[in-house]
Tab-separated table of C-alpha atoms and ligand atoms in Angstrom:
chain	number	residue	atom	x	y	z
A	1	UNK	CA	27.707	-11.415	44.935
A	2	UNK	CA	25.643	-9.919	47.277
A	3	UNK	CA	24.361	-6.591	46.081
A	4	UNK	CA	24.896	-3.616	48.176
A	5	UNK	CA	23.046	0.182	47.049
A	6	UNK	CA	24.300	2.648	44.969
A	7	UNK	CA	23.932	6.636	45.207
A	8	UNK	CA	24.461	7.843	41.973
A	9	UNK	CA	25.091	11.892	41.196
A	10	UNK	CA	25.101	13.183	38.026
A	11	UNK	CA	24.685	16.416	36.816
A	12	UNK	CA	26.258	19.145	34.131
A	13	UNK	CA	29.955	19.405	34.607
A	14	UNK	CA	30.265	23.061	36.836
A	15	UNK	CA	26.812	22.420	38.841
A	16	UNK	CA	28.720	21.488	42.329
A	17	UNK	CA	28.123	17.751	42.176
A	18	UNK	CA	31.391	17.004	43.489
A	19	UNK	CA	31.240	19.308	46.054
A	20	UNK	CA	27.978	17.654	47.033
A	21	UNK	CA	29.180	14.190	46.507
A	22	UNK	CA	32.211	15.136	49.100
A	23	UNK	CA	30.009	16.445	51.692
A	24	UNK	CA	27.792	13.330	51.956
A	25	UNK	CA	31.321	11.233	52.235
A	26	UNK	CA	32.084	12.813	55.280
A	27	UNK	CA	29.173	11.901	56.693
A	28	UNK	CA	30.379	9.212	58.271
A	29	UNK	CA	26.878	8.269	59.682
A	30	UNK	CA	26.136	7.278	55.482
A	31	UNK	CA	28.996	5.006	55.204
A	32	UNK	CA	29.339	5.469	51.467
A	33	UNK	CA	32.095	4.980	49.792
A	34	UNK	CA	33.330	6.569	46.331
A	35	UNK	CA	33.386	4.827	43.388
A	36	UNK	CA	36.678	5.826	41.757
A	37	UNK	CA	36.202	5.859	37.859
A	38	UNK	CA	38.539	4.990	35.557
A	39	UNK	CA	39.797	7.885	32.749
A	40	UNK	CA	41.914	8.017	29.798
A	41	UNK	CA	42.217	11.714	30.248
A	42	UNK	CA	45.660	13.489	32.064
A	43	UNK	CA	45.295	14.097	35.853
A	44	UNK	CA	44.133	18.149	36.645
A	45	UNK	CA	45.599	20.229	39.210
A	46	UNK	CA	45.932	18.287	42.524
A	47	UNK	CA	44.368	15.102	41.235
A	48	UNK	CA	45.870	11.455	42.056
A	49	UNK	CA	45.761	8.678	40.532
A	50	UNK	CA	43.882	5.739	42.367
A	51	UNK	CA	42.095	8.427	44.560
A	52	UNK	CA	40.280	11.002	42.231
A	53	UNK	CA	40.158	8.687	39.641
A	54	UNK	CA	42.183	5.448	38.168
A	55	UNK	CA	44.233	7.666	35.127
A	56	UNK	CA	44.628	5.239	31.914
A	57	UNK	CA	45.757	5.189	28.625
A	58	UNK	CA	43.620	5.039	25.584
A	59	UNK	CA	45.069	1.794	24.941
A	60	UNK	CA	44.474	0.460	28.462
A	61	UNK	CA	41.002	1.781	27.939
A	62	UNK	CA	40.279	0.191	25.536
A	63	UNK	CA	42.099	-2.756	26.736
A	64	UNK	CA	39.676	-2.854	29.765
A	65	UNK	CA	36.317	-2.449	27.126
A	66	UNK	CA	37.367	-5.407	25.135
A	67	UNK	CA	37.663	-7.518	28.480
A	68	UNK	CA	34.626	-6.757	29.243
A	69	UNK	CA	35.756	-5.244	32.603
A	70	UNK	CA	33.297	-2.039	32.774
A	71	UNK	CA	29.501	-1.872	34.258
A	72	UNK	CA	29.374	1.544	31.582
A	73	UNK	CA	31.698	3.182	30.104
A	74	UNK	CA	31.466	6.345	27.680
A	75	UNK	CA	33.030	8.439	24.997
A	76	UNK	CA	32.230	11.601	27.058
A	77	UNK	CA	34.487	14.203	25.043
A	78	UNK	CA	36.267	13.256	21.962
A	79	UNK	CA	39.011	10.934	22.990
A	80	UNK	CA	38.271	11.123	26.922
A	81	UNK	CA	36.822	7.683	28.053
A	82	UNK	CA	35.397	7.332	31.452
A	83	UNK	CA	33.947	4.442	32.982
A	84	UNK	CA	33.210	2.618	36.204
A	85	UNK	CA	34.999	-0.578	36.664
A	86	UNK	CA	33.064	-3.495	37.587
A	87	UNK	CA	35.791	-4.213	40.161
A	88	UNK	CA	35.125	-1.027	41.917
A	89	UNK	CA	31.835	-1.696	43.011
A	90	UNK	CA	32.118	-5.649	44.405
A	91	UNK	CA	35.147	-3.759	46.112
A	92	UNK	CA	32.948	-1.354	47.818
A	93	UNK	CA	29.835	-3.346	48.290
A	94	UNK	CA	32.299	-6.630	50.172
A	95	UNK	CA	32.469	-3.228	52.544
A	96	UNK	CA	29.348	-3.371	53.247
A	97	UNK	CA	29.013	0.224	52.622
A	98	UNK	CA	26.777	1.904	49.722
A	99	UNK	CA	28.474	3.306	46.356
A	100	UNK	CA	27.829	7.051	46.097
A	101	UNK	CA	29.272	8.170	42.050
A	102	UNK	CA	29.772	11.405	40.629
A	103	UNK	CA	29.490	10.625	36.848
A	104	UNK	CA	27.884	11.732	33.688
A	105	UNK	CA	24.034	12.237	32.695
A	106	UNK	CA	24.354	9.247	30.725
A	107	UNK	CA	26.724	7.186	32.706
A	108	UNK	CA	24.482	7.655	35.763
A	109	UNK	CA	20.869	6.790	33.621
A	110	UNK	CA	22.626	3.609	32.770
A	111	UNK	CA	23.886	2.507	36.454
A	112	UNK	CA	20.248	3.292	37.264
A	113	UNK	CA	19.081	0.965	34.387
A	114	UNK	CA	21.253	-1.778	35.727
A	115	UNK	CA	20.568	-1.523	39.197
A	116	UNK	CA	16.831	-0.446	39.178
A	117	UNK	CA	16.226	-1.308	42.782
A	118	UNK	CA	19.349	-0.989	44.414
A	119	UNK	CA	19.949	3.001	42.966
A	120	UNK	CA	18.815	6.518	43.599
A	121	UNK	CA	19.864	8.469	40.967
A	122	UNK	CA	19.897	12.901	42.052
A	123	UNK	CA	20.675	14.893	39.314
A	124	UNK	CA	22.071	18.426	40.611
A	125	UNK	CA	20.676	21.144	37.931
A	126	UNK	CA	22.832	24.205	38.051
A	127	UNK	CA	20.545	27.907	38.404
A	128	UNK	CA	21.312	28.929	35.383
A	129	UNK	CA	23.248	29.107	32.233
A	130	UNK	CA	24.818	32.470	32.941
A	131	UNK	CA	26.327	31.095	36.512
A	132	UNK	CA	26.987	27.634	35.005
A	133	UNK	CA	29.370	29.656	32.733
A	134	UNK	CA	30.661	31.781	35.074
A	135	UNK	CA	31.159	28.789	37.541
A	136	UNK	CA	32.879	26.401	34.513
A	137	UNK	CA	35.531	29.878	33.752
A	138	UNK	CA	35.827	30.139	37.211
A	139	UNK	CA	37.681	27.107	37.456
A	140	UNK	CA	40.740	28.543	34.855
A	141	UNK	CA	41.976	24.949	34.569
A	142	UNK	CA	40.171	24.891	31.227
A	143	UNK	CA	41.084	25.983	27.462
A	144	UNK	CA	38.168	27.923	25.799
A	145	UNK	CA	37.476	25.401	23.518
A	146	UNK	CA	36.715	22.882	26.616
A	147	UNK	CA	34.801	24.953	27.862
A	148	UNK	CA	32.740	25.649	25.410
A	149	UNK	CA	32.617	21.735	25.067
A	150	UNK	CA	31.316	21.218	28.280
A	151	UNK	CA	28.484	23.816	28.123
A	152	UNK	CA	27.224	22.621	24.775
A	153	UNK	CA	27.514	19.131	26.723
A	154	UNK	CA	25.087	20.985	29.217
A	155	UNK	CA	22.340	21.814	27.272
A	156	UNK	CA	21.878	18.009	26.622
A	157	UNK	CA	21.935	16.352	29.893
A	158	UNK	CA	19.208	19.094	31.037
A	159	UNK	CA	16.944	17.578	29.191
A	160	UNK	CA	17.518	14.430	30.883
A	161	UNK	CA	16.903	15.584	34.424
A	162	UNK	CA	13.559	14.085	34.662
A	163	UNK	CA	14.346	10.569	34.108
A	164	UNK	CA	16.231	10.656	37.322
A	165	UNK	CA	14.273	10.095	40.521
A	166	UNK	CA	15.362	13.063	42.475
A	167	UNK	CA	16.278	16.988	41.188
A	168	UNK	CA	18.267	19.091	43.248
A	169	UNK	CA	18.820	22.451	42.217
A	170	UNK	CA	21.974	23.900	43.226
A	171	UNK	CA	21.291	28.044	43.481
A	172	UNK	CA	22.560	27.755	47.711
A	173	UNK	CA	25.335	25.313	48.202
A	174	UNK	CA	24.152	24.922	51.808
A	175	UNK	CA	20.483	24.311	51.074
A	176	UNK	CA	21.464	21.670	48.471
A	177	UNK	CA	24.027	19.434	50.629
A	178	UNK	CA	21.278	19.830	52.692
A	179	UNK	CA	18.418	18.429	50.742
A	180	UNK	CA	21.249	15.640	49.268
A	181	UNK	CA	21.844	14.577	52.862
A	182	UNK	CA	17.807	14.105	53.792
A	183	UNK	CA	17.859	12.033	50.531
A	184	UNK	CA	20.313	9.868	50.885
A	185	UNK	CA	19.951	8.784	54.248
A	186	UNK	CA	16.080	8.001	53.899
A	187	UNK	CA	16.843	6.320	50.810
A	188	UNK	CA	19.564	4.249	52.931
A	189	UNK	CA	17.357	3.404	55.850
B	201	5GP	P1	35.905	15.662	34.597
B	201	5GP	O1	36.816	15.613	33.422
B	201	5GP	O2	35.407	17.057	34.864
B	201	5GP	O3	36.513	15.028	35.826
B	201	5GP	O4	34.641	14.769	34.255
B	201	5GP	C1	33.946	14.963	33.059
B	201	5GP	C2	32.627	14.259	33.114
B	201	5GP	O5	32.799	12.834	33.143
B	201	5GP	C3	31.855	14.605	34.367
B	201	5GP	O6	30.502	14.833	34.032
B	201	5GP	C4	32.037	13.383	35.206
B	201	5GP	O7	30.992	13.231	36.138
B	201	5GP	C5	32.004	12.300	34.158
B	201	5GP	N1	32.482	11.004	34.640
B	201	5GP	C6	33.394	10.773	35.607
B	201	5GP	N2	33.523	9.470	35.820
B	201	5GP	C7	32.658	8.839	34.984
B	201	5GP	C8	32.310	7.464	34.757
B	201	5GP	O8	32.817	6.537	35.374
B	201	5GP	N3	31.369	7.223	33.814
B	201	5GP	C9	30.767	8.202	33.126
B	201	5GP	N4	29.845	7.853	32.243
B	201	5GP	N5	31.062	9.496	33.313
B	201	5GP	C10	31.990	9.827	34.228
């Protein structure tokens, strides 16, 4: 299998990463293509299946981790699995495009560890606590109790942000996609 590059985004869950990651896809000029992750949690809002992400079971899940069918995989709330398929990525890289993801701290260390010379890794640090908060409420797809999951979640993965090779803080959208796109394509040159 030929090995194509991979564009990996992680960041706390609230910090724009996806907003970033689907700015750079329609840069056609890139040609990246998203790598859709699998999940055993339920579909949110306007989400489809196969597009935003491949919705499983828990048994499917696990199904998939005893077949050895993911390149990482994690527990990333209590009973919410997410993981990137092996499958995915020969599928993208047979393209001949690169992989751009927009997964977890962890999930996105370990692609890196895999992959040390085909990945740049950007982690995407929110401004602050305060508009992380305000940012993760203002979403009101979210019980309380998630939410307070996924800034306790937060205060982790900060302290991971220098292991990745490239910090982008996100306190002016435009700046950031900005600084994303000069990234990525140098990396992809
Ligand atoms: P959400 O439920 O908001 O869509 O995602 C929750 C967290 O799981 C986010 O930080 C998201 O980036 C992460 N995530 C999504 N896909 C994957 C994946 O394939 N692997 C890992 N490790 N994390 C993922």
């Amino acid at each position: 299998m030929n090995k194509g590059k991979l564009i990996v985004f992680s960041a706390p869950s609230g910090s724009g990463k996806t907003t970033i990651v689907q700015h750079l896809l329609r840069k056609t000029d890139l040609a990246l293509e998203f790598s859709i992750s699998a999940t055993s949690r339920s579909p949110r809002g306007q989400e489809i299946d196969g597009k935003d992400y491949y919705f499983l079971s828990i048994d499917q899940f696990k199904t998939k981790i005893a077949n050895d069918e993911f390149l990482e995989f994690e527990e990333v709330y209590s009973n919410n699995f997410y993981g990137t398929l092996k499958s995915e990525v020969e599928r993208i890289w047979k393209t001949g495009k690169a992989v751009i993801f927009d997964i977890d701290v962890v999930g996105g260390l370990n692609i890196a560890k895999q992959f040390p010379q085909e990945t740049l890794s950007i982690f995407v640090k929110p401004p602050n606590k305060i508009e992380l908060e305000k940012r993760l409420r203002g979403r009101a797809t979210e019980t309380e109790q998630k939410i307070q999951m996924r800034l306790a979640k937060a205060d982790k993965e900060l302290n991971l942000a220098l292991k990745f090779d490239a910090i982008i803080t996100n306190d002016n959208l435009k700046i950031a996609k900005q600084e994303a796109y000069q990234l990525v394509s140098k990396f992809l040159k």
